[in-house]
Amino acid sequence: MKVILNVDVKSLGEEGDVKNVANGYYRNFLGPRNLAVPYTDATVAVFESRKAEIEARKDQKRKDSASLKDKLEALELEIVMPAGKNGKLYGAVTSQVIVELLAKKGFEIERKRIDIPGVTIKSAGNYHFSIKLYESETAEMKVAVKGDEEKASEVKSESRREKRSEKAAKAENTGNAESEENKAE
């Protein structure tokens, strides 16, 4: 079935594009959400009248993407995470960590747009990752991951305290259960 897209649809196309899709895809997904309209003479005429407006929006998105790419590539990120003596991190640097770091710097980027080779970073060092922008435009960025042994010792002592408190709570609960059993006898 031939349709014209009303809005940008990820993995299908942009506003105003004519695409061939399965009947069920249009009937169950695109149509009910008003993401596309059937390709008819009337809808073609409507989109022809809006063609200049649609192209102006696409040009603006391209310009915004190019300026964002320049700003992002000029930025150097540094993350300090708890790590052991050998540089292995307690935890990992994921796309969510990078999104939060970029948000602190004033950039609103979706987590899905960040592509880290190997999915996560698990040891200290310098790494490269990319951010998918508009169309085929990507920003190549660098991140320096530094391991902090002091934070690592804090993390270890916190986990030890948590384990001790959990053991104490379990012991208290089992102690109460035993005393109740003794009372019942």
mmCIF file of C-alpha atoms in Angstrom:
data_model
loop_
_atom_site.group_PDB
_atom_site.id
_atom_site.type_symbol
_atom_site.label_atom_id
_atom_site.label_comp_id
_atom_site.label_asym_id
_atom_site.label_seq_id
_atom_site.Cartn_x
_atom_site.Cartn_y
_atom_site.Cartn_z
ATOM 1 C CA MET A 1 0.000 0.000 0.000
ATOM 2 C CA LYS A 2 1.334 3.433 -0.937
ATOM 3 C CA VAL A 3 1.238 6.099 1.804
ATOM 4 C CA ILE A 4 2.484 9.643 2.389
ATOM 5 C CA LEU A 5 4.053 10.280 5.806
ATOM 6 C CA ASN A 6 2.537 13.086 7.918
ATOM 7 C CA VAL A 7 5.496 13.187 10.310
ATOM 8 C CA ASP A 8 8.990 11.739 10.576
ATOM 9 C CA VAL A 9 8.713 8.014 11.376
ATOM 10 C CA LYS A 10 11.862 6.385 12.693
ATOM 11 C CA SER A 11 13.147 3.611 10.408
ATOM 12 C CA LEU A 12 10.603 4.483 7.692
ATOM 13 C CA GLY A 13 11.111 8.041 6.459
ATOM 14 C CA GLU A 14 10.499 11.751 6.871
ATOM 15 C CA GLU A 15 7.459 13.944 6.570
ATOM 16 C CA GLY A 16 6.201 14.095 2.990
ATOM 17 C CA ASP A 17 7.962 10.909 1.845
ATOM 18 C CA VAL A 18 5.981 8.440 -0.263
ATOM 19 C CA LYS A 19 6.507 4.860 0.950
ATOM 20 C CA ASN A 20 5.181 1.398 0.201
ATOM 21 C CA VAL A 21 4.075 -0.345 3.403
ATOM 22 C CA ALA A 22 2.106 -3.463 4.263
ATOM 23 C CA ASN A 23 -1.649 -2.987 4.544
ATOM 24 C CA GLY A 24 -1.647 -4.153 8.168
ATOM 25 C CA TYR A 25 1.174 -1.782 9.110
ATOM 26 C CA TYR A 26 -0.863 1.139 7.827
ATOM 27 C CA ARG A 27 -4.181 -0.111 9.198
ATOM 28 C CA ASN A 28 -2.855 -0.987 12.685
ATOM 29 C CA PHE A 29 -0.029 1.471 13.287
ATOM 30 C CA LEU A 30 0.401 4.379 10.878
ATOM 31 C CA GLY A 31 -3.259 5.190 10.233
ATOM 32 C CA PRO A 32 -4.614 5.178 13.818
ATOM 33 C CA ARG A 33 -1.723 7.364 15.013
ATOM 34 C CA ASN A 34 -2.147 9.744 12.066
ATOM 35 C CA LEU A 35 1.473 9.173 11.050
ATOM 36 C CA ALA A 36 0.576 8.607 7.380
ATOM 37 C CA VAL A 37 -2.284 9.000 4.908
ATOM 38 C CA PRO A 38 -3.151 6.847 1.891
ATOM 39 C CA TYR A 39 -1.606 7.935 -1.413
ATOM 40 C CA THR A 40 -4.474 9.463 -3.403
ATOM 41 C CA ASP A 41 -4.787 12.396 -5.795
ATOM 42 C CA ALA A 42 -6.303 14.533 -3.027
ATOM 43 C CA THR A 43 -3.530 13.809 -0.492
ATOM 44 C CA VAL A 44 -0.841 14.330 -3.123
ATOM 45 C CA ALA A 45 -2.318 17.761 -3.877
ATOM 46 C CA VAL A 46 -2.324 18.670 -0.165
ATOM 47 C CA PHE A 47 1.314 17.650 0.252
ATOM 48 C CA GLU A 48 2.349 19.479 -2.941
ATOM 49 C CA SER A 49 0.912 22.686 -1.484
ATOM 50 C CA ARG A 50 2.867 22.085 1.755
ATOM 51 C CA LYS A 51 6.091 21.016 0.009
ATOM 52 C CA ALA A 52 7.941 24.332 0.544
ATOM 53 C CA GLU A 53 7.000 24.349 4.236
ATOM 54 C CA ILE A 54 8.192 20.757 4.697
ATOM 55 C CA GLU A 55 11.497 21.441 2.915
ATOM 56 C CA ALA A 56 12.062 24.543 5.071
ATOM 57 C CA ARG A 57 11.636 22.411 8.223
ATOM 58 C CA LYS A 58 14.052 19.781 6.898
ATOM 59 C CA ASP A 59 16.646 22.468 6.098
ATOM 60 C CA GLN A 60 16.268 23.895 9.608
ATOM 61 C CA LYS A 61 16.770 20.424 11.118
ATOM 62 C CA ARG A 62 19.929 19.969 9.021
ATOM 63 C CA LYS A 63 21.322 23.349 10.161
ATOM 64 C CA ASP A 64 20.523 22.619 13.811
ATOM 65 C CA SER A 65 22.133 19.213 13.490
ATOM 66 C CA ALA A 66 25.305 20.679 11.983
ATOM 67 C CA SER A 67 25.653 23.309 14.726
ATOM 68 C CA LEU A 68 24.960 20.698 17.424
ATOM 69 C CA LYS A 69 27.585 18.431 15.877
ATOM 70 C CA ASP A 70 30.198 21.206 16.049
ATOM 71 C CA LYS A 71 29.355 21.970 19.685
ATOM 72 C CA LEU A 72 29.424 18.311 20.727
ATOM 73 C CA GLU A 73 32.691 17.520 18.959
ATOM 74 C CA ALA A 74 34.376 20.507 20.622
ATOM 75 C CA LEU A 75 33.323 19.187 24.018
ATOM 76 C CA GLU A 76 35.628 16.863 25.969
ATOM 77 C CA LEU A 77 34.005 14.698 28.599
ATOM 78 C CA GLU A 78 35.602 13.326 31.740
ATOM 79 C CA ILE A 79 34.029 10.774 34.051
ATOM 80 C CA VAL A 80 35.470 9.737 37.413
ATOM 81 C CA MET A 81 34.231 6.352 38.618
ATOM 82 C CA PRO A 82 35.243 4.078 41.481
ATOM 83 C CA ALA A 83 37.846 1.579 40.287
ATOM 84 C CA GLY A 84 40.336 -0.951 41.531
ATOM 85 C CA LYS A 85 44.106 -0.647 41.367
ATOM 86 C CA ASN A 86 44.225 -2.278 37.933
ATOM 87 C CA GLY A 87 41.836 0.330 36.457
ATOM 88 C CA LYS A 88 38.802 -1.930 36.285
ATOM 89 C CA LEU A 89 35.654 0.035 37.157
ATOM 90 C CA TYR A 90 33.145 -0.902 39.839
ATOM 91 C CA GLY A 91 30.153 -0.574 37.544
ATOM 92 C CA ALA A 92 30.273 0.621 33.955
ATOM 93 C CA VAL A 93 29.930 3.737 31.845
ATOM 94 C CA THR A 94 26.768 3.297 29.801
ATOM 95 C CA SER A 95 24.887 5.508 27.408
ATOM 96 C CA GLN A 96 22.670 6.598 30.333
ATOM 97 C CA VAL A 97 25.721 7.873 32.259
ATOM 98 C CA ILE A 98 26.786 9.851 29.199
ATOM 99 C CA VAL A 99 23.256 11.273 28.750
ATOM 100 C CA GLU A 100 23.300 12.498 32.355
ATOM 101 C CA LEU A 101 26.747 14.042 31.892
ATOM 102 C CA LEU A 102 25.648 15.802 28.688
ATOM 103 C CA ALA A 103 22.489 17.040 30.443
ATOM 104 C CA LYS A 104 24.684 18.690 33.088
ATOM 105 C CA LYS A 105 26.521 20.439 30.247
ATOM 106 C CA GLY A 106 23.209 21.639 28.727
ATOM 107 C CA PHE A 107 22.654 19.100 25.920
ATOM 108 C CA GLU A 108 19.439 17.095 25.703
ATOM 109 C CA ILE A 109 20.320 13.884 23.842
ATOM 110 C CA GLU A 110 18.257 10.687 23.778
ATOM 111 C CA ARG A 111 19.970 7.621 25.205
ATOM 112 C CA LYS A 112 19.120 5.599 22.090
ATOM 113 C CA ARG A 113 21.137 7.955 19.896
ATOM 114 C CA ILE A 114 24.418 7.250 21.714
ATOM 115 C CA ASP A 115 26.508 4.424 20.276
ATOM 116 C CA ILE A 116 29.303 3.155 22.512
ATOM 117 C CA PRO A 117 31.475 0.465 20.904
ATOM 118 C CA GLY A 118 31.094 -2.650 23.011
ATOM 119 C CA VAL A 119 27.905 -1.219 24.620
ATOM 120 C CA THR A 120 29.602 -0.263 27.916
ATOM 121 C CA ILE A 121 32.979 0.944 29.166
ATOM 122 C CA LYS A 122 34.331 -1.181 32.024
ATOM 123 C CA SER A 123 37.852 0.111 32.578
ATOM 124 C CA ALA A 124 39.646 3.440 32.881
ATOM 125 C CA GLY A 125 41.058 5.050 29.747
ATOM 126 C CA ASN A 126 40.214 7.243 26.768
ATOM 127 C CA TYR A 127 37.347 6.158 24.537
ATOM 128 C CA HIS A 128 35.465 7.302 21.449
ATOM 129 C CA PHE A 129 31.725 7.056 20.899
ATOM 130 C CA SER A 130 29.251 8.510 18.440
ATOM 131 C CA ILE A 131 25.928 10.303 18.688
ATOM 132 C CA LYS A 132 23.449 9.922 15.837
ATOM 133 C CA LEU A 133 21.973 13.259 14.864
ATOM 134 C CA TYR A 134 19.673 14.111 11.934
ATOM 135 C CA GLU A 135 19.725 11.907 8.804
ATOM 136 C CA SER A 136 23.166 10.299 8.452
ATOM 137 C CA GLU A 137 24.945 12.991 10.492
ATOM 138 C CA THR A 138 26.875 11.733 13.525
ATOM 139 C CA ALA A 139 29.023 13.485 16.092
ATOM 140 C CA GLU A 140 32.205 11.646 17.094
ATOM 141 C CA MET A 141 33.077 12.337 20.723
ATOM 142 C CA LYS A 142 35.799 11.478 23.209
ATOM 143 C CA VAL A 143 35.393 10.547 26.843
ATOM 144 C CA ALA A 144 38.145 10.149 29.415
ATOM 145 C CA VAL A 145 37.217 7.621 32.089
ATOM 146 C CA LYS A 146 39.317 7.910 35.225
ATOM 147 C CA GLY A 147 39.359 5.415 38.045
ATOM 148 C CA ASP A 148 39.322 6.694 41.627
ATOM 149 C CA GLU A 149 40.569 4.210 44.214
ATOM 150 C CA GLU A 150 39.285 6.344 47.120
ATOM 151 C CA LYS A 151 35.751 6.130 45.754
ATOM 152 C CA ALA A 152 36.292 2.411 45.322
ATOM 153 C CA SER A 153 37.158 1.974 49.003
ATOM 154 C CA GLU A 154 34.041 4.002 49.919
ATOM 155 C CA VAL A 155 31.922 1.755 47.707
ATOM 156 C CA LYS A 156 33.460 -1.359 49.251
ATOM 157 C CA SER A 157 32.884 -0.142 52.826
ATOM 158 C CA GLU A 158 29.260 0.816 51.994
ATOM 159 C CA SER A 159 28.578 -2.616 50.518
ATOM 160 C CA ARG A 160 30.141 -4.252 53.591
ATOM 161 C CA ARG A 161 27.930 -2.159 55.898
ATOM 162 C CA GLU A 162 24.861 -3.091 53.840
ATOM 163 C CA LYS A 163 25.736 -6.785 53.995
ATOM 164 C CA ARG A 164 26.281 -6.597 57.776
ATOM 165 C CA SER A 165 22.954 -4.863 58.314
ATOM 166 C CA GLU A 166 21.203 -7.425 56.101
ATOM 167 C CA LYS A 167 22.797 -10.273 58.093
ATOM 168 C CA ALA A 168 21.789 -8.617 61.362
ATOM 169 C CA ALA A 169 18.213 -8.189 60.148
ATOM 170 C CA LYS A 170 18.067 -11.830 59.057
ATOM 171 C CA ALA A 171 19.523 -12.986 62.365
ATOM 172 C CA GLU A 172 17.019 -10.850 64.260
ATOM 173 C CA ASN A 173 14.154 -12.254 62.207
ATOM 174 C CA THR A 174 15.279 -15.848 62.708
ATOM 175 C CA GLY A 175 15.883 -15.155 66.403
ATOM 176 C CA ASN A 176 12.307 -13.884 66.759
ATOM 177 C CA ALA A 177 10.993 -16.911 64.892
ATOM 178 C CA GLU A 178 12.933 -19.295 67.183
ATOM 179 C CA SER A 179 11.716 -17.570 70.340
ATOM 180 C CA GLU A 180 8.111 -17.761 69.091
ATOM 181 C CA GLU A 181 8.570 -21.469 68.444
ATOM 182 C CA ASN A 182 9.923 -21.945 71.986
ATOM 183 C CA LYS A 183 6.900 -20.097 73.428
ATOM 184 C CA ALA A 184 4.532 -22.291 71.431
ATOM 185 C CA GLU A 185 6.070 -25.469 72.862
#
